[in-house]
Coordinates of C-alpha atoms in Angstrom, one line a residue:
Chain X
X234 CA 50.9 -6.4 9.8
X235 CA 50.4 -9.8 11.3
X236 CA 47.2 -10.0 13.8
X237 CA 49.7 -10.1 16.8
X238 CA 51.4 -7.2 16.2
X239 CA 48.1 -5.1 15.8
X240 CA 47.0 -6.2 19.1
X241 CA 48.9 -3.7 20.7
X242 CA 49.2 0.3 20.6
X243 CA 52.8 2.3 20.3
X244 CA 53.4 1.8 23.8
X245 CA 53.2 -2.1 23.6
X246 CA 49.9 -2.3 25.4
X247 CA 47.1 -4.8 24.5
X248 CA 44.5 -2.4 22.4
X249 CA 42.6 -4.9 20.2
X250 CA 41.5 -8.6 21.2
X251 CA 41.1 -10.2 17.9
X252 CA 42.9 -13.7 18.3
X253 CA 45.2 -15.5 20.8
X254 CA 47.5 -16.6 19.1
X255 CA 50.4 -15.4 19.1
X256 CA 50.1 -13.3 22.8
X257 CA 52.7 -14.0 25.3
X258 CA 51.2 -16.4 28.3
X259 CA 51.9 -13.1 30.8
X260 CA 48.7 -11.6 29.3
X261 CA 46.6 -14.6 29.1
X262 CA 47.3 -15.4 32.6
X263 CA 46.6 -11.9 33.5
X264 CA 43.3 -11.5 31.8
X265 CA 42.5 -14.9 33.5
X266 CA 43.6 -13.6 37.6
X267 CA 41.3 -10.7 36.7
X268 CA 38.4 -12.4 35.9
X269 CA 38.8 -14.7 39.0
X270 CA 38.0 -11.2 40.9
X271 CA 34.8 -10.2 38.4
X272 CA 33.2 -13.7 38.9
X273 CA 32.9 -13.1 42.9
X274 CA 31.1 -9.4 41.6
X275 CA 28.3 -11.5 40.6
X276 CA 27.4 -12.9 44.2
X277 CA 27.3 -9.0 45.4
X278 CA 24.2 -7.3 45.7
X279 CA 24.8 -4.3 43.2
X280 CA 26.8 -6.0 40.5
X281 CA 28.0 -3.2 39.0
X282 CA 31.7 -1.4 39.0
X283 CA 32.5 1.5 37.8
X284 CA 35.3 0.8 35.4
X285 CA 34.1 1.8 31.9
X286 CA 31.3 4.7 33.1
X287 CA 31.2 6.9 30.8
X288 CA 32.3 4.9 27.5
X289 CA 30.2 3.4 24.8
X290 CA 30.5 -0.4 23.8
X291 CA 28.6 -1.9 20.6
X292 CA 28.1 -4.7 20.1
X293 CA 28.2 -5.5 16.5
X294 CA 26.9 -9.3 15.6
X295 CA 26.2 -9.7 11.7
X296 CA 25.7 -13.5 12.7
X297 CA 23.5 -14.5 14.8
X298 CA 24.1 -15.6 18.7
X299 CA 22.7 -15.7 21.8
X300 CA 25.3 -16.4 24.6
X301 CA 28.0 -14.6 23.3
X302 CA 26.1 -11.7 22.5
X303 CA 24.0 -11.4 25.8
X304 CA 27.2 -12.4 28.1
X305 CA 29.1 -9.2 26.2
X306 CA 26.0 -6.8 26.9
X307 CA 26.2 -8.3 30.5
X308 CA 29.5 -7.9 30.6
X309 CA 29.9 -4.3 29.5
X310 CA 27.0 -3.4 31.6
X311 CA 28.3 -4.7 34.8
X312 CA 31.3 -2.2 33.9
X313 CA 28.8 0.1 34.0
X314 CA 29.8 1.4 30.2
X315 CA 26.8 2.4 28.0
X316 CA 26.1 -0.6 25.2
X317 CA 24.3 -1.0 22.2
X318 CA 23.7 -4.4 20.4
X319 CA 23.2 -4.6 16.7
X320 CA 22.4 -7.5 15.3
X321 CA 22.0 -7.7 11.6
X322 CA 22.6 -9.6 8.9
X323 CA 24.1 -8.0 5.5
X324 CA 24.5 -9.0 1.9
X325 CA 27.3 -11.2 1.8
X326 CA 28.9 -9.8 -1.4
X327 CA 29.5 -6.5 -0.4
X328 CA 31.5 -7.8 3.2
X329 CA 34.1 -5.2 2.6
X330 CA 32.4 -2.3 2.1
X331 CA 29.2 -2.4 4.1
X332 CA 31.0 -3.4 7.3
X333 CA 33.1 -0.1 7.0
X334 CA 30.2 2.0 6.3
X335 CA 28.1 0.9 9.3
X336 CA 31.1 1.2 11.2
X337 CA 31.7 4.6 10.6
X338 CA 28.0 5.7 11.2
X339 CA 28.6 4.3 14.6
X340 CA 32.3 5.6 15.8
X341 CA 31.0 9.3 14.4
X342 CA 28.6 8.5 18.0
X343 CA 31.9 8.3 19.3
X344 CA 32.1 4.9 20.3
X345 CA 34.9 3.7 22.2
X346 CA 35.1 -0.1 21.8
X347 CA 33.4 -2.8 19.1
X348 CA 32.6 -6.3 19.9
X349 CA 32.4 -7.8 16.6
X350 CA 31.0 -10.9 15.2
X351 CA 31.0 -11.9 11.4
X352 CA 30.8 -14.7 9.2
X353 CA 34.0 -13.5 7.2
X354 CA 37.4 -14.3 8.5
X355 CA 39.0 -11.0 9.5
X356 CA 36.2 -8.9 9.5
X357 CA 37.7 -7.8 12.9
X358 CA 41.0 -7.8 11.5
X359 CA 40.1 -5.5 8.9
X360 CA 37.8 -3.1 10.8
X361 CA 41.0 -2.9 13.7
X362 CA 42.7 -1.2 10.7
X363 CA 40.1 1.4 10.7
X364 CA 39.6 2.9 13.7
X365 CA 40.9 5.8 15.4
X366 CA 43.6 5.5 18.2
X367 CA 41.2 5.4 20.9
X368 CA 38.9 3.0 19.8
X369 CA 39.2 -0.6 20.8
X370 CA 37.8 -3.9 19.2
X371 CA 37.5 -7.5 20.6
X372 CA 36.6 -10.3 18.0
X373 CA 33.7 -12.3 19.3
X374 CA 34.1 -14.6 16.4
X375 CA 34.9 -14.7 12.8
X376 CA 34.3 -16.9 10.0
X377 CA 36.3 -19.8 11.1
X378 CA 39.1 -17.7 12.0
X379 CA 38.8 -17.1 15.3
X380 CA 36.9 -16.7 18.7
X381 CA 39.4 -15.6 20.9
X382 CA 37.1 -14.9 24.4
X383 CA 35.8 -18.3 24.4
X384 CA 38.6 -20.1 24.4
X385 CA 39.7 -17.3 27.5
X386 CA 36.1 -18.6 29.1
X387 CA 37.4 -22.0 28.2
X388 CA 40.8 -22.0 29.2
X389 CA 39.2 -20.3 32.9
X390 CA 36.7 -23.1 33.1
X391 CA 40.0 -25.7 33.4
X392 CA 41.8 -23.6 35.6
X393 CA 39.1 -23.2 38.0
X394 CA 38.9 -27.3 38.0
X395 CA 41.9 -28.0 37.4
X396 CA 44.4 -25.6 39.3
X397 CA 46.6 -25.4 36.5
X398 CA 47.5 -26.3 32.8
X399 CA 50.8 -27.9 33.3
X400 CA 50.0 -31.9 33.9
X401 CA 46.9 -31.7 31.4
X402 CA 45.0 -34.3 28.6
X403 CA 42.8 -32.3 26.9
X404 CA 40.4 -34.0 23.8
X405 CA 38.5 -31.8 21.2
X406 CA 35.5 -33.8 19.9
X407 CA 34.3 -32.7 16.7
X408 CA 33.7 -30.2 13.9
X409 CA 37.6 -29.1 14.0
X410 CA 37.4 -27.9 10.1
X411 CA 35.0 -25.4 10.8
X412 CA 35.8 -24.4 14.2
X413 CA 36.7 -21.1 15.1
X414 CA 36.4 -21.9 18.5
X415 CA 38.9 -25.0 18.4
X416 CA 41.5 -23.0 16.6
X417 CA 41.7 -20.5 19.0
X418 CA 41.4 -22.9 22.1
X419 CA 44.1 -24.8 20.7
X420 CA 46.4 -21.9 20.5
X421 CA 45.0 -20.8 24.4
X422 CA 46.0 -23.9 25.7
X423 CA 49.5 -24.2 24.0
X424 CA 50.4 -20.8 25.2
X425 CA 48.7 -21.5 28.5
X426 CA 51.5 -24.9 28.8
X427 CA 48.9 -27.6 27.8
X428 CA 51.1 -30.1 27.5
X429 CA 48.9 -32.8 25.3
X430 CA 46.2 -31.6 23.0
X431 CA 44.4 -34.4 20.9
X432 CA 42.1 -33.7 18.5
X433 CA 39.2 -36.4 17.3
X434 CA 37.0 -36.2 14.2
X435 CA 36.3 -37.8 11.3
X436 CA 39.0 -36.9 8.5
X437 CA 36.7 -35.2 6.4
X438 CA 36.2 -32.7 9.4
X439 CA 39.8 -32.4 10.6
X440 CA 42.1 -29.5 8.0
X441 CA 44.8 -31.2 6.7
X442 CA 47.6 -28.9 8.4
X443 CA 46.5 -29.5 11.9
X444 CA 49.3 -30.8 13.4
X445 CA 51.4 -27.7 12.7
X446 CA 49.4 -26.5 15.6
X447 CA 50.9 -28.4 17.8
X448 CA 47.8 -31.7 18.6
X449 CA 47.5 -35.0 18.1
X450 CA 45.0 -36.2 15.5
X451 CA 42.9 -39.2 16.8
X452 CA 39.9 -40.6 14.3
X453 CA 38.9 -42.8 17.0
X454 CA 37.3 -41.6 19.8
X455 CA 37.7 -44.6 21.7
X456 CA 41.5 -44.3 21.7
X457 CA 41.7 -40.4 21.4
X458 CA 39.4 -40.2 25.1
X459 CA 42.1 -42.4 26.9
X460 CA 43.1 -41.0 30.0
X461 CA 42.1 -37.4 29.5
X462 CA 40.9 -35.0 31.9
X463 CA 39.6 -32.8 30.0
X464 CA 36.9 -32.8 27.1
X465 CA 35.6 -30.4 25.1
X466 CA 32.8 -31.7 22.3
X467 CA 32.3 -29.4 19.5
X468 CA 29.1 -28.0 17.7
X469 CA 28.2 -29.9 14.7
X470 CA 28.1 -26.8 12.0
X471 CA 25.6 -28.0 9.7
X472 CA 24.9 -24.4 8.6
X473 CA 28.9 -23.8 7.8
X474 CA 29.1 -27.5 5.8
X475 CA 29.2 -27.9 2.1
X476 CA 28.4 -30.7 0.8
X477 CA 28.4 -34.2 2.3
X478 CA 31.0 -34.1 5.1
X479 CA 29.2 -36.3 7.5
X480 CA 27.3 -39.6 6.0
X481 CA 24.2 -38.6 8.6
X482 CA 23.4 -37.7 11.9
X483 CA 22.9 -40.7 12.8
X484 CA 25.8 -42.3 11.9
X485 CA 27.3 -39.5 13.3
X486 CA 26.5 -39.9 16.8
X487 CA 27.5 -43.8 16.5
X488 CA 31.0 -43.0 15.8
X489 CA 31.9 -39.8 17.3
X490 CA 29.1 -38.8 19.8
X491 CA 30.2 -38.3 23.3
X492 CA 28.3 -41.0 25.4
X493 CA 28.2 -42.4 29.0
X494 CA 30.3 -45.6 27.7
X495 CA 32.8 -43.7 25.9
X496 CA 33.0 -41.3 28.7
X497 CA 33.8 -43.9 30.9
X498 CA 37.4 -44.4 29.0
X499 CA 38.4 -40.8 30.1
X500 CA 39.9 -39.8 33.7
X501 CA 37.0 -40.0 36.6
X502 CA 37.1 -36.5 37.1
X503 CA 37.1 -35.3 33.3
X504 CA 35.6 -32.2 32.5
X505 CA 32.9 -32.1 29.6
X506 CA 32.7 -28.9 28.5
X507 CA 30.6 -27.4 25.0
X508 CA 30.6 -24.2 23.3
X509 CA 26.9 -24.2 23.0
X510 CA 24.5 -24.2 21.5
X511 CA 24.4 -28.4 22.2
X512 CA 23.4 -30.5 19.6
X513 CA 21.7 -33.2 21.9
X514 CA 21.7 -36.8 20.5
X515 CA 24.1 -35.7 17.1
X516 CA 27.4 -34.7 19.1
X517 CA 26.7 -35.7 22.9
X518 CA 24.0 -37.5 24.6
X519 CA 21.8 -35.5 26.9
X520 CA 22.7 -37.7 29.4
X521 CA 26.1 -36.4 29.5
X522 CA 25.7 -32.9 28.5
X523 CA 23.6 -32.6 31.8
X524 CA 25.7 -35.1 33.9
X525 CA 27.6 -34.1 36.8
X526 CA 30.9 -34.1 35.0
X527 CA 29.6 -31.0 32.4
X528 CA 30.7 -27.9 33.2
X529 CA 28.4 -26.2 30.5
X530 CA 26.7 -23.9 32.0
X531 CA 29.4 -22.9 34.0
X532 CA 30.8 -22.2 31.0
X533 CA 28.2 -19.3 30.3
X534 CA 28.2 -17.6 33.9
X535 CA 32.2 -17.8 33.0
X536 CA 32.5 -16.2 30.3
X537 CA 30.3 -12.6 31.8
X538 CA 33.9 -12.4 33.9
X539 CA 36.0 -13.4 31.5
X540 CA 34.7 -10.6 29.2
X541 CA 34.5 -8.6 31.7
X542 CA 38.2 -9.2 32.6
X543 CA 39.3 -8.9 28.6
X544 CA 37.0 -5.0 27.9
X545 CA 38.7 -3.6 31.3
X546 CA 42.1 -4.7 30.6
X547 CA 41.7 -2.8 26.5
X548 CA 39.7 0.2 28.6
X549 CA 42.5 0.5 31.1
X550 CA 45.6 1.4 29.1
X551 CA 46.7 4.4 28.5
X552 CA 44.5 5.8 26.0
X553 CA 44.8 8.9 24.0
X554 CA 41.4 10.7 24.1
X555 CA 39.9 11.0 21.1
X556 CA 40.8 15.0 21.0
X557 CA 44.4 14.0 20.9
X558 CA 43.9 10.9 18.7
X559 CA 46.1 10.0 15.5
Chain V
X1003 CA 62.6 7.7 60.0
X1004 CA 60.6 5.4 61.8
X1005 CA 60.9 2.6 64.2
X1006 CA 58.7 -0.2 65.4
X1007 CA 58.2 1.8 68.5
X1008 CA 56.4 4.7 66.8
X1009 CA 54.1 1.8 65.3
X1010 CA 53.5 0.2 68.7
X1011 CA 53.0 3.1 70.5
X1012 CA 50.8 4.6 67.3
X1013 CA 48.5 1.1 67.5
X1014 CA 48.5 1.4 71.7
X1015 CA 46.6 5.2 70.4
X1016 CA 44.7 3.6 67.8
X1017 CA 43.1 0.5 70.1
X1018 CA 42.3 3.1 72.9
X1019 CA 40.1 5.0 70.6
X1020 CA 38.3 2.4 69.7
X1021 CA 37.3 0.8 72.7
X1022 CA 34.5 2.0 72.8
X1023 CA 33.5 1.3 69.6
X1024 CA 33.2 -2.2 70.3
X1025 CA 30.0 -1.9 72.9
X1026 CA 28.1 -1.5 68.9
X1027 CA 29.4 -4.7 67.8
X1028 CA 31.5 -3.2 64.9
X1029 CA 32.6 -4.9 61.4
X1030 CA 36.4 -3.6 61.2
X1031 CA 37.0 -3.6 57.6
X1032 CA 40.9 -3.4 56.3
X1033 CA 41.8 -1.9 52.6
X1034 CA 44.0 -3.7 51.1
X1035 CA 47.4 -3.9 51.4
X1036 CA 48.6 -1.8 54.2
X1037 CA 45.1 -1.1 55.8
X1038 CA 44.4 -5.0 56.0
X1039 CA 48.1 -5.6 57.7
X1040 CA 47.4 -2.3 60.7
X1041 CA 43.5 -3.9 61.0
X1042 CA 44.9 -7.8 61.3
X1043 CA 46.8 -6.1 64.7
X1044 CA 43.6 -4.1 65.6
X1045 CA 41.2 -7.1 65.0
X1046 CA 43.1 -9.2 67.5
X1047 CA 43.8 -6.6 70.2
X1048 CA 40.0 -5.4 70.5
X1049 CA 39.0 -9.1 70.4
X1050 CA 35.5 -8.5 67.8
X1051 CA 33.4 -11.1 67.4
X1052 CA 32.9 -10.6 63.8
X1053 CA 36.1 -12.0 61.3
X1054 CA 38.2 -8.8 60.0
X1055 CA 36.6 -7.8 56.6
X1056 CA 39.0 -6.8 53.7
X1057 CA 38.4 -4.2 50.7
X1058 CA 40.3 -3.9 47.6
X1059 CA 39.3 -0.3 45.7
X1060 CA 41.0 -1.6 42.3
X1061 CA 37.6 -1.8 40.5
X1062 CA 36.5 1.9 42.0
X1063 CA 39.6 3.5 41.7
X1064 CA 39.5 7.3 39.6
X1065 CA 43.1 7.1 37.7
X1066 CA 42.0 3.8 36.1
X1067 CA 41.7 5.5 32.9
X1068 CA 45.2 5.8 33.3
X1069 CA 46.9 3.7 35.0
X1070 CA 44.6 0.2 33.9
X1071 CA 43.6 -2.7 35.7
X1072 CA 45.3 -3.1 38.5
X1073 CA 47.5 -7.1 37.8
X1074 CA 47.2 -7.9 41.2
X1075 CA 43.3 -7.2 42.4
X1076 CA 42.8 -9.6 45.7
X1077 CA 39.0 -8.6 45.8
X1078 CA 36.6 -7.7 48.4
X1079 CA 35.5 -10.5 51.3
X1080 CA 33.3 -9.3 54.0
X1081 CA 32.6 -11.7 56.7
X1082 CA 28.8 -11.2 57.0
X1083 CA 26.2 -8.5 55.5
X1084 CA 27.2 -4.5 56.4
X1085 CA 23.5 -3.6 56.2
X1086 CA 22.4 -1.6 59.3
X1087 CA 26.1 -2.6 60.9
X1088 CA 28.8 0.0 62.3
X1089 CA 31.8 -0.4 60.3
X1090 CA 35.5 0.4 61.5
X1091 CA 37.4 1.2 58.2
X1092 CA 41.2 1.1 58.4
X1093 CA 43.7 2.4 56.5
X1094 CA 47.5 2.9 56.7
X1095 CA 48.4 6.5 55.4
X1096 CA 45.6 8.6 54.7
X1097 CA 47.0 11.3 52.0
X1098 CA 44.9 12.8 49.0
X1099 CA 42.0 11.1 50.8
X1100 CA 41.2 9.3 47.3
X1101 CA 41.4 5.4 48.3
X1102 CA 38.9 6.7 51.2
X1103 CA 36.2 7.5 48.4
X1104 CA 37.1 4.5 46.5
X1105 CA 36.5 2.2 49.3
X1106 CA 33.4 3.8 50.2
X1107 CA 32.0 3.3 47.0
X1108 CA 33.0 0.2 47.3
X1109 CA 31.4 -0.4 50.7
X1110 CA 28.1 1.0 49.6
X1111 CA 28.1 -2.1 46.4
X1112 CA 27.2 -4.3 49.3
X1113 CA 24.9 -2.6 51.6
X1114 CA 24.4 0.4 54.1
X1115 CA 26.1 0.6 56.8
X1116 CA 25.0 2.7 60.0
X1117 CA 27.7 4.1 60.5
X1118 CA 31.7 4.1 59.2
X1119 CA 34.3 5.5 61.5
X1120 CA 37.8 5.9 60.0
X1121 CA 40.7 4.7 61.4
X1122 CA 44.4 5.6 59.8
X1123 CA 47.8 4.3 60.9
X1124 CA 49.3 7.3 59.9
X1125 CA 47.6 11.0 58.8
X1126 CA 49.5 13.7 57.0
X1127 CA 48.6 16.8 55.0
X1128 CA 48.1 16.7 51.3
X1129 CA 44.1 16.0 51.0
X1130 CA 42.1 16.4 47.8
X1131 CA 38.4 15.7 49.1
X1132 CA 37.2 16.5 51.9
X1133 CA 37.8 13.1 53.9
X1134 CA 39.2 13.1 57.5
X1135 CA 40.5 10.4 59.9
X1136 CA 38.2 9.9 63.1
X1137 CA 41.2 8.5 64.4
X1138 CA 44.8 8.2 63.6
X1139 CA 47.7 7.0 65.3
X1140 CA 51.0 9.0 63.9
X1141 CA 50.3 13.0 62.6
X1142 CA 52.6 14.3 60.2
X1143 CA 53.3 17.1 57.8
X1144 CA 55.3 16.2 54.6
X1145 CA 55.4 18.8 51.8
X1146 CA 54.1 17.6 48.6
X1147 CA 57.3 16.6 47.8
X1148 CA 57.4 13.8 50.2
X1149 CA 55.8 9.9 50.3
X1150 CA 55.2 8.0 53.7
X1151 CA 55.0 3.8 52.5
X1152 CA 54.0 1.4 55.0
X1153 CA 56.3 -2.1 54.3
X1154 CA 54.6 -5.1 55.9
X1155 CA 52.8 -7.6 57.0
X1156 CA 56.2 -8.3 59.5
X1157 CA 57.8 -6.4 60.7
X1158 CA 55.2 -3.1 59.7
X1159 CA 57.8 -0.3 59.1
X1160 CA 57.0 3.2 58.0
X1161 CA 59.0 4.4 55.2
X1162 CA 59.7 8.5 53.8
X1163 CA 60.6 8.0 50.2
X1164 CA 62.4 11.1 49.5
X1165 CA 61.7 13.1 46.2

């Protein structure tokens, strides 16, 4: 069964959130009107809706993370569902197995969604295959699979600035071989009518099949910034790399950082967005990461709705309860 | 069933009553869709100084567990702060009483009020809480059987969906 397919439950309603790709734009819009409506919960004095009361959300991150973990605990809690966060790491050679085990020592508390995080692509994949009928799972990022909700966060971010996604330039700076978050913003912003997406990296971090997915490969940034309104620089993953991909940081930053000059060849009003955690002075100057184009931050507040948006649209559909399960 | 006459002459009831609401400076408050179109008319006619508040119940609602997330949620905006304010809460057809609750729940996310009067378009039998109108414009009694929809913004028309 292909990832798409085992999105959704017998009645053809989203159940899982484990990549984009391959969801038709209906949903993705969807997902994106609703969060418009949780962001304004956070100017209200009690924060909180009652949505998920009563169901349990864990939060399962064997890697570790800070804004993606704590914007999916906020999220859940503004729901008002009951959360746990785990995170742990495990012995790498026994993925498979140990996932399952401390999977099933949590769902026998009768947990009723999974936010899972793991170094190995399809962990979420896998443990989808697993669950009972009730039970829903959203992949915050795996291996260098996927991470479907930020490119969701992302993909909101432009629309808020941008209106919509039909006239749009948008330039990925970076890490693309290792990026989990590229891939799946890529496929976001195809299915959300992007009509150019360029790419720029050096070729030793850009995957030699990358313009099956639809974007333009640019090794220059100079060139591949032209005109575009919208930029999003990557994380360097120096923890992901093998071997010598990059000559040094240094020379890094001369020939692919984002800086005030380069900048400067993009649209006026370009976005620059980042995934975070920034890399200051490696892959964009701090100059520009706190300048009044960056929507960073943004980024972070964002993605609490955008989660928020994703866990009540799995919670909402018709679910069997987990007497009448399977 | 209906005409605009009933709706005229059911708003004519409706402003009447609450004339004399509007010595306490009242917030009226509209829930979303229907309640928002019968408190746009209200709003105007009773000339508050305050702008017309609307509610959407979506995130309070108690079938979400079944029916999901409501596509089309046009969220909450409330002209100034409720606390310590008397609030005129309007609604179209009050039935099982349900959206009521909801949008009280709702209203209390923001604040407490001093007071929240109800004002309906229409009342007819059928209630599951115990919620009443304070005021109401049309009475009716249906059968279970039976749906009253208000269609609007222009021209508002009251419609029995039979079974």
């Amino acid at each position: 069964m292909t990832d798409t397919d085992i999105q959704f439950d017998k009645s053809g309603t989203l159940r899982h959130f484990l990549t984009v790709e391959g969801l038709p734009r209906d949903i993705l819009i969807s997902i994106l009107d609703s969060a418009e409506t949780f962001l304004g919960l956070g100017q209200r004095e009690i924060k909180k809706v009652p949505l998920l009361q009563g169901k349990t959300v864990v939060n399962l991150f064997f890697e570790p993370s800070t804004r993606t973990r704590t914007t999916f605990e906020i999220a859940a809690k503004r729901l008002s569902a009951d959360v746990i966060t785990l995170e742990t790491s495990r012995m790498s050679t026994t993925k498979g197995e140990t996932i399952l085990d401390t999977l099933n020592t949590l769902e026998a508390m009768h947990t009723d969604m999974f936010v899972i995080r793991d170094s190995f692509s399809g962990a979420a994949h896998l443990i989808s295959t697993h669950v009972p009928a009730h039970v829903s799972i959203i992949n915050a990022g795996d291996g260098r699979h996927a991470h479907p909700t930020q490119a969701m966060l992302d993909a909101f971010t432009i629309r808020r600035h941008k209106g919509d996604f039909s006239n749009l330039r948008v330039a990925i700076i970076g890490d693309i071989l290792h990026s989990r978050v590229a891939r799946s913003q890529i496929h976001a912003l195809n299915i959300l009518g992007v009509p150019e997406i360029r790419v720029i990296a050096p070729q030793t971090l850009l995957p030699n099949q990358i313009k099956r997915l639809g974007v333009h490969p640019y090794y220059d940034i100079e060139k591949g910034l032209d005109g575009v309104d919208v930029i999003i620089v990557l994380r360097l993953q120096l923890e992901r790399m093998e071997g010598q991909l990059i000559p040094s940081d240094r020379e890094y930053f001369r020939f692919y950082g984002l800086t005030p000059e380069r900048l400067s060849g993009a649209r006026p009003d370009a976005l620059i967005m980042h995934p975070g955690p920034i890399n200051r002075g490696l892959e964009i100057a701090s100059s520009v990461a706190d300048g009044e184009q960056s929507v960073i931050l943004e980024q972070v507040t964002n993605g609490i709705a955008v989660r928020m948006a994703i866990m009540a649209t799995l919670m909402g559909r018709q679910s069997p309860s987990p007497r009448e399960a399977d | 069933m209906n005409t605009q006459n009933n709706i005229l002459e059911a708003l004519g009831k409706l402003k009447e009553h609450l004339m004399p609401f509007t010595d306490h400076r009242p917030i009226m408050i509209g829930i979303h869709s229907g309640g928002v179109w019968v408190a746009e008319k209200l709003h105007s006619q009773l000339n508050l100084k305050d702008p017309l508040g609307t509610i959407d119940i979506s995130f309070y609602r108690d079938d979400f567990s079944r029916v999901g997330l409501n596509p089309t949620v046009r969220g909450t905006h409330l002209p100034t702060s409720i606390e310590d304010r008397h609030i005129i809460l309007v609604d179209d057809v009050l039935h099982t009483g349900r959206t009521v609750r909801a949008a009280l729940n709702e209203l209390f996310a923001y604040g407490r009020p001093l007071s929240v009067t109800l004002a309906v378009l229409l009342e007819r039998d059928g209630r599951e809480l115990p919620i009443q109108a304070d005021i109401a414009g049309i009475h009716m009694s249906l059968g279970s059987e039976h749906y009253v929809k208000l269609t609007g913004p222009e021209p508002l028309a009251l419609t029995l969906l039979e079974p």
